[in-house]
Amino acid sequence: MDLGIRGKTALVCAASKGLGRGCAFSLAREGVNLVITARGREVLEKTAQEIRSATNVRVTTVVGDITTDEGRRAALAACPAPDILVNNAGGPPTGDFRDWDRATWIKALDANMLTPIELIKATVDGMIARKFGRIVNITSTSVKAPIPALGLSNGARTGLTGFIAGLARQTAKHNVTINNLLPGSFLTDRTRQTIAGFAKAAGLTEDQAAAERLKTIPAGRLGDPAEFGEACAYLCSAQASYVTGQNFLIDGGAYPGTF
Ligand code: NAD
């Protein structure tokens, strides 16, 4: 299926690795020109070069921390009028809420709630004026089924989800959709780190901890960031203009509910 977005421009945040990279690659394969961001130059440039060689689209890189004013300003200066915005940033640390002070909470809220809202605020009116916009926020299964050690994620991302639920209904009539993608366990650096952390805490080897994780996933495997990217590209397609305000789990069946 041709997704009808060839020649559009996407700002994909935190895209040098993992899920953001998967989204950038899938959009590029549909002919979307990219502005991609990350904190480290080396890996970002390598990813940009791989995307250019594989797809021939234009890829611009912006080095910076997207959770800061400065990082967002740099991203928006390179891409002031995106047709597609993929919001992403690193996830918060695990821990016990008794140890988190106000500054820790503000950092998590900045990264996983307020940064996407700021970027949407800066770009959505242009999308409305141009009568096309696709916004995808990478959140987590933690908004549907809280993860005990990830209280910062449970809280910050659910706040974002509530805000998006309201806004998405206001932009839909202008062909501007806003949806959230909820990853389960994908094979990325972040997952490798959480499995290593679990192994240490439970006194297991990393292989044993990974085997424990797989037992919770009906698909019997971790997800591939490339398949996450394909779902993102669909939500950004011309065909998906009637899909908005939704929360899509991509988790190999791990969430156990009927709905
Ligand atoms: P990852 O660590 O593999 O990759 C993160 C990418 O984001 C890297 O390119 C990194 O350079 C970039 N990045 C991180 N913080 C940034 C910042 N402040 N500014 C700019 N770039 C930044 O992570 P991932 O697994 O792809 O996860 C992406 C998001 O999805 C995270 O918020 C994570 O918590 C969430 N998530 C991931 C999974 C999973 O299974 N991988 C599951 C649930 C939620």
Short mmCIF file of C-alpha atoms and ligand atoms in Angstrom, two decimals:
data_model
loop_
_atom_site.label_atom_id
_atom_site.label_comp_id
_atom_site.label_asym_id
_atom_site.label_seq_id
_atom_site.Cartn_x
_atom_site.Cartn_y
_atom_site.Cartn_z
CA MET A 1 0.00 0.00 0.00
CA ASP A 2 1.33 3.43 -0.93
CA LEU A 3 0.78 5.53 2.21
CA GLY A 4 0.36 8.76 0.24
CA ILE A 5 2.96 10.79 2.15
CA ARG A 6 5.82 10.95 -0.39
CA GLY A 7 7.50 14.37 -0.28
CA LYS A 8 6.14 15.27 3.17
CA THR A 9 8.49 16.34 5.96
CA ALA A 10 8.74 14.67 9.37
CA LEU A 11 10.41 15.73 12.59
CA VAL A 12 11.32 12.52 14.42
CA CYS A 13 12.68 13.15 17.91
CA ALA A 14 15.20 10.91 19.67
CA ALA A 15 15.77 8.90 16.52
CA SER A 16 19.39 7.77 16.44
CA LYS A 17 18.52 4.39 17.98
CA GLY A 18 15.67 2.14 18.98
CA LEU A 19 12.02 2.94 18.37
CA GLY A 20 12.59 6.48 17.08
CA ARG A 21 15.06 5.12 14.54
CA GLY A 22 12.52 2.48 13.49
CA CYS A 23 9.91 5.20 12.89
CA ALA A 24 12.37 7.35 10.93
CA PHE A 25 13.33 4.44 8.68
CA SER A 26 9.73 3.46 7.92
CA LEU A 27 8.75 7.05 7.09
CA ALA A 28 11.81 7.41 4.85
CA ARG A 29 10.86 4.26 2.94
CA GLU A 30 7.56 6.02 2.16
CA GLY A 31 9.50 8.94 0.68
CA VAL A 32 9.19 11.30 3.67
CA ASN A 33 12.08 13.76 4.16
CA LEU A 34 13.36 13.76 7.70
CA VAL A 35 14.75 15.92 10.44
CA ILE A 36 16.01 13.56 13.15
CA THR A 37 17.35 14.46 16.59
CA ALA A 38 19.41 12.84 19.34
CA ARG A 39 21.89 13.91 21.99
CA GLY A 40 25.00 12.24 20.55
CA ARG A 41 26.33 13.30 17.15
CA GLU A 42 28.19 10.17 16.14
CA VAL A 43 25.35 7.64 16.26
CA LEU A 44 22.88 10.20 14.89
CA GLU A 45 25.05 10.87 11.82
CA LYS A 46 25.53 7.14 11.26
CA THR A 47 21.76 6.56 11.38
CA ALA A 48 21.16 9.50 9.02
CA GLN A 49 23.67 8.08 6.53
CA GLU A 50 22.09 4.62 6.70
CA ILE A 51 18.64 6.10 6.01
CA ARG A 52 19.94 8.22 3.09
CA SER A 53 21.68 5.24 1.49
CA ALA A 54 18.64 2.99 1.88
CA THR A 55 15.98 5.44 0.73
CA ASN A 56 17.38 8.54 -1.02
CA VAL A 57 15.27 10.93 1.09
CA ARG A 58 16.68 14.14 2.54
CA VAL A 59 17.80 13.63 6.16
CA THR A 60 18.84 16.58 8.35
CA THR A 61 20.34 15.95 11.79
CA VAL A 62 19.96 18.06 14.92
CA VAL A 63 22.11 17.29 17.95
CA GLY A 64 20.52 18.27 21.25
CA ASP A 65 18.48 17.27 24.25
CA ILE A 66 14.87 17.46 23.10
CA THR A 67 13.67 17.76 26.71
CA THR A 68 15.28 21.21 27.03
CA ASP A 69 14.14 24.57 25.59
CA GLU A 70 17.41 24.81 23.70
CA GLY A 71 17.06 21.32 22.20
CA ARG A 72 13.50 21.99 21.08
CA ARG A 73 14.46 25.39 19.62
CA ALA A 74 17.20 23.75 17.54
CA ALA A 75 14.87 21.01 16.30
CA LEU A 76 12.17 23.52 15.35
CA ALA A 77 14.68 25.84 13.67
CA ALA A 78 15.66 22.94 11.39
CA CYS A 79 12.04 21.89 10.90
CA PRO A 80 9.67 24.79 11.56
CA ALA A 81 6.73 23.35 9.62
CA PRO A 82 6.66 19.55 9.79
CA ASP A 83 3.78 17.63 8.23
CA ILE A 84 4.52 14.76 10.60
CA LEU A 85 5.79 14.95 14.19
CA VAL A 86 6.98 11.85 16.07
CA ASN A 87 7.45 12.69 19.74
CA ASN A 88 9.99 10.57 21.58
CA ALA A 89 12.64 10.90 24.30
CA GLY A 90 14.44 8.59 26.70
CA GLY A 91 12.35 6.99 29.44
CA PRO A 92 12.65 7.80 33.15
CA PRO A 93 14.60 5.68 35.64
CA THR A 94 13.05 2.88 37.69
CA GLY A 95 12.80 3.20 41.47
CA ASP A 96 10.64 3.66 44.56
CA PHE A 97 8.45 6.77 44.77
CA ARG A 98 9.66 7.38 48.34
CA ASP A 99 13.06 8.27 46.89
CA TRP A 100 11.80 10.73 44.27
CA ASP A 101 11.88 14.41 45.13
CA ARG A 102 10.11 17.20 43.27
CA ALA A 103 13.06 17.76 40.91
CA THR A 104 12.96 14.08 39.87
CA TRP A 105 9.26 14.34 39.08
CA ILE A 106 9.69 17.59 37.15
CA LYS A 107 12.40 15.94 35.03
CA ALA A 108 10.12 13.02 34.16
CA LEU A 109 7.20 15.34 33.42
CA ASP A 110 9.45 17.53 31.26
CA ALA A 111 10.71 14.59 29.24
CA ASN A 112 7.62 12.44 28.82
CA MET A 113 4.72 14.87 29.06
CA LEU A 114 5.63 18.53 28.59
CA THR A 115 8.18 18.14 25.76
CA PRO A 116 5.66 16.52 23.39
CA ILE A 117 3.07 19.13 24.37
CA GLU A 118 5.53 21.98 23.65
CA LEU A 119 6.41 20.51 20.26
CA ILE A 120 2.76 20.03 19.38
CA LYS A 121 2.02 23.62 20.43
CA ALA A 122 4.77 24.88 18.12
CA THR A 123 3.66 22.89 15.07
CA VAL A 124 -0.04 22.04 15.19
CA ASP A 125 -1.43 25.38 13.98
CA GLY A 126 0.72 25.17 10.83
CA MET A 127 -0.61 21.66 10.21
CA ILE A 128 -4.17 22.93 10.68
CA ALA A 129 -3.55 25.78 8.21
CA ARG A 130 -2.10 23.33 5.64
CA LYS A 131 -4.96 20.83 6.21
CA PHE A 132 -2.61 17.94 6.84
CA GLY A 133 -0.87 16.79 10.00
CA ARG A 134 0.05 13.53 11.66
CA ILE A 135 1.36 13.47 15.22
CA VAL A 136 2.46 10.24 16.87
CA ASN A 137 3.61 10.12 20.48
CA ILE A 138 5.72 7.17 21.59
CA THR A 139 4.44 6.38 25.09
CA SER A 140 4.37 2.97 26.79
CA THR A 141 2.14 0.08 27.83
CA SER A 142 2.52 1.66 31.27
CA VAL A 143 -0.41 3.97 30.47
CA LYS A 144 -2.73 0.96 30.21
CA ALA A 145 -1.12 -1.34 32.76
CA PRO A 146 1.16 0.46 35.21
CA ILE A 147 4.63 -0.99 35.73
CA PRO A 148 5.34 -0.90 39.51
CA ALA A 149 9.00 0.17 39.29
CA LEU A 150 8.26 2.78 36.62
CA GLY A 151 5.99 5.12 38.59
CA LEU A 152 7.56 8.15 36.88
CA SER A 153 6.61 6.74 33.48
CA ASN A 154 3.14 5.65 34.66
CA GLY A 155 2.45 9.17 35.90
CA ALA A 156 4.04 11.38 33.24
CA ARG A 157 2.84 9.42 30.22
CA THR A 158 -0.69 9.07 31.51
CA GLY A 159 -0.78 12.85 31.92
CA LEU A 160 0.24 13.22 28.28
CA THR A 161 -2.37 10.66 27.23
CA GLY A 162 -5.15 12.58 28.95
CA PHE A 163 -4.11 15.84 27.32
CA ILE A 164 -3.90 14.23 23.87
CA ALA A 165 -7.34 12.66 24.26
CA GLY A 166 -8.80 16.16 24.46
CA LEU A 167 -6.66 17.87 21.82
CA ALA A 168 -7.00 15.12 19.21
CA ARG A 169 -10.74 15.77 19.00
CA GLN A 170 -10.15 19.46 18.32
CA THR A 171 -7.76 19.01 15.39
CA ALA A 172 -9.40 16.08 13.55
CA LYS A 173 -11.69 18.24 11.39
CA HIS A 174 -8.59 19.85 9.88
CA ASN A 175 -7.11 16.47 8.86
CA VAL A 176 -4.63 16.69 11.74
CA THR A 177 -4.59 13.47 13.74
CA ILE A 178 -2.84 12.75 17.02
CA ASN A 179 -2.32 9.19 18.23
CA ASN A 180 -0.15 7.37 20.73
CA LEU A 181 1.87 4.21 20.15
CA LEU A 182 2.36 2.08 23.25
CA PRO A 183 5.41 -0.19 23.01
CA GLY A 184 5.65 -3.37 25.04
CA SER A 185 9.10 -5.01 25.04
CA PHE A 186 11.20 -4.16 21.99
CA LEU A 187 14.78 -5.17 21.36
CA THR A 188 16.47 -1.82 22.04
CA ASP A 189 19.19 -0.48 24.33
CA ARG A 190 16.52 0.62 26.79
CA THR A 191 15.15 -2.93 27.06
CA ARG A 192 18.65 -4.39 27.38
CA GLN A 193 19.22 -2.00 30.30
CA THR A 194 15.93 -2.84 32.04
CA ILE A 195 16.58 -6.57 31.66
CA ALA A 196 20.11 -6.10 33.09
CA GLY A 197 18.63 -4.10 36.00
CA PHE A 198 16.05 -6.80 36.68
CA ALA A 199 18.75 -9.49 36.55
CA LYS A 200 20.85 -7.65 39.12
CA ALA A 201 17.92 -7.02 41.46
CA ALA A 202 16.66 -10.62 41.23
CA GLY A 203 20.09 -12.29 41.38
CA LEU A 204 19.71 -13.81 37.90
CA THR A 205 22.01 -13.89 34.90
CA GLU A 206 20.94 -11.60 32.06
CA ASP A 207 19.95 -14.65 29.97
CA GLN A 208 17.75 -15.90 32.79
CA ALA A 209 16.18 -12.45 33.19
CA ALA A 210 15.53 -12.25 29.44
CA ALA A 211 13.88 -15.70 29.55
CA GLU A 212 11.62 -14.49 32.41
CA ARG A 213 10.62 -11.46 30.30
CA LEU A 214 9.76 -13.66 27.32
CA LYS A 215 7.41 -15.75 29.46
CA THR A 216 5.21 -12.63 29.82
CA ILE A 217 4.90 -12.11 26.05
CA PRO A 218 2.44 -14.37 24.19
CA ALA A 219 4.36 -13.81 20.92
CA GLY A 220 7.35 -15.45 22.65
CA ARG A 221 9.84 -12.82 21.51
CA LEU A 222 10.83 -9.20 21.86
CA GLY A 223 9.53 -6.78 19.24
CA ASP A 224 11.67 -5.51 16.39
CA PRO A 225 11.90 -1.66 16.24
CA ALA A 226 11.31 -1.98 12.48
CA GLU A 227 7.82 -3.40 13.04
CA PHE A 228 7.11 -0.55 15.47
CA GLY A 229 8.17 1.87 12.73
CA GLU A 230 5.74 0.34 10.26
CA ALA A 231 2.83 0.95 12.64
CA CYS A 232 3.99 4.56 13.04
CA ALA A 233 4.14 5.02 9.26
CA TYR A 234 0.57 3.75 8.92
CA LEU A 235 -0.66 6.26 11.53
CA CYS A 236 1.10 8.98 9.51
CA SER A 237 -0.47 7.85 6.23
CA ALA A 238 -3.06 9.68 4.15
CA GLN A 239 -5.31 6.64 4.69
CA ALA A 240 -5.29 7.05 8.49
CA SER A 241 -7.06 10.43 8.49
CA TYR A 242 -10.08 8.95 10.33
CA VAL A 243 -7.96 7.56 13.18
CA THR A 244 -7.33 9.99 16.02
CA GLY A 245 -6.98 10.10 19.79
CA GLN A 246 -6.17 6.40 19.92
CA ASN A 247 -3.70 4.40 22.02
CA PHE A 248 -2.23 1.48 20.10
CA LEU A 249 -0.54 -1.29 22.01
CA ILE A 250 2.25 -3.05 20.15
CA ASP A 251 3.29 -5.64 22.67
CA GLY A 252 3.08 -9.16 21.24
CA GLY A 253 -0.13 -9.72 23.22
CA ALA A 254 1.41 -8.97 26.64
CA TYR A 255 -1.45 -6.73 27.84
CA PRO A 256 -3.98 -9.29 29.08
CA GLY A 257 -7.25 -7.32 28.82
CA THR A 258 -10.07 -7.85 26.32
CA PHE A 259 -10.08 -4.12 25.50
P1 NAD B 1 16.71 3.64 23.26
O1 NAD B 1 17.47 3.93 24.50
O2 NAD B 1 16.99 2.41 22.52
O3 NAD B 1 16.83 4.86 22.23
C1 NAD B 1 16.53 6.15 22.68
C2 NAD B 1 16.88 7.14 21.58
O4 NAD B 1 16.47 8.41 22.05
C3 NAD B 1 18.36 7.25 21.29
O5 NAD B 1 18.48 7.59 19.95
C4 NAD B 1 18.80 8.41 22.18
O6 NAD B 1 19.94 9.07 21.67
C5 NAD B 1 17.59 9.30 22.07
N1 NAD B 1 17.35 10.17 23.22
C6 NAD B 1 17.12 9.77 24.49
N2 NAD B 1 16.88 10.84 25.25
C7 NAD B 1 16.93 11.92 24.44
C8 NAD B 1 16.77 13.31 24.65
N3 NAD B 1 16.51 13.79 25.85
N4 NAD B 1 16.89 14.14 23.59
C9 NAD B 1 17.18 13.66 22.36
N5 NAD B 1 17.34 12.36 22.11
C10 NAD B 1 17.23 11.50 23.14
O7 NAD B 1 15.17 3.71 23.73
P2 NAD B 1 13.89 3.02 23.07
O8 NAD B 1 13.78 1.64 23.58
O9 NAD B 1 13.85 3.28 21.62
O10 NAD B 1 12.72 3.83 23.81
C11 NAD B 1 12.16 5.01 23.29
C12 NAD B 1 11.06 5.45 24.25
O11 NAD B 1 10.05 4.43 24.34
C13 NAD B 1 11.56 5.68 25.68
O12 NAD B 1 10.86 6.75 26.26
C14 NAD B 1 11.19 4.40 26.38
O13 NAD B 1 11.03 4.54 27.76
C15 NAD B 1 9.88 4.06 25.69
N6 NAD B 1 9.55 2.64 25.78
C16 NAD B 1 10.36 1.72 25.20
C17 NAD B 1 10.03 0.37 25.32
C18 NAD B 1 10.89 -0.70 24.66
O14 NAD B 1 10.55 -1.87 24.73
N7 NAD B 1 11.98 -0.38 24.01
C19 NAD B 1 8.88 -0.02 26.03
C20 NAD B 1 8.09 0.97 26.61
C21 NAD B 1 8.43 2.30 26.48
#
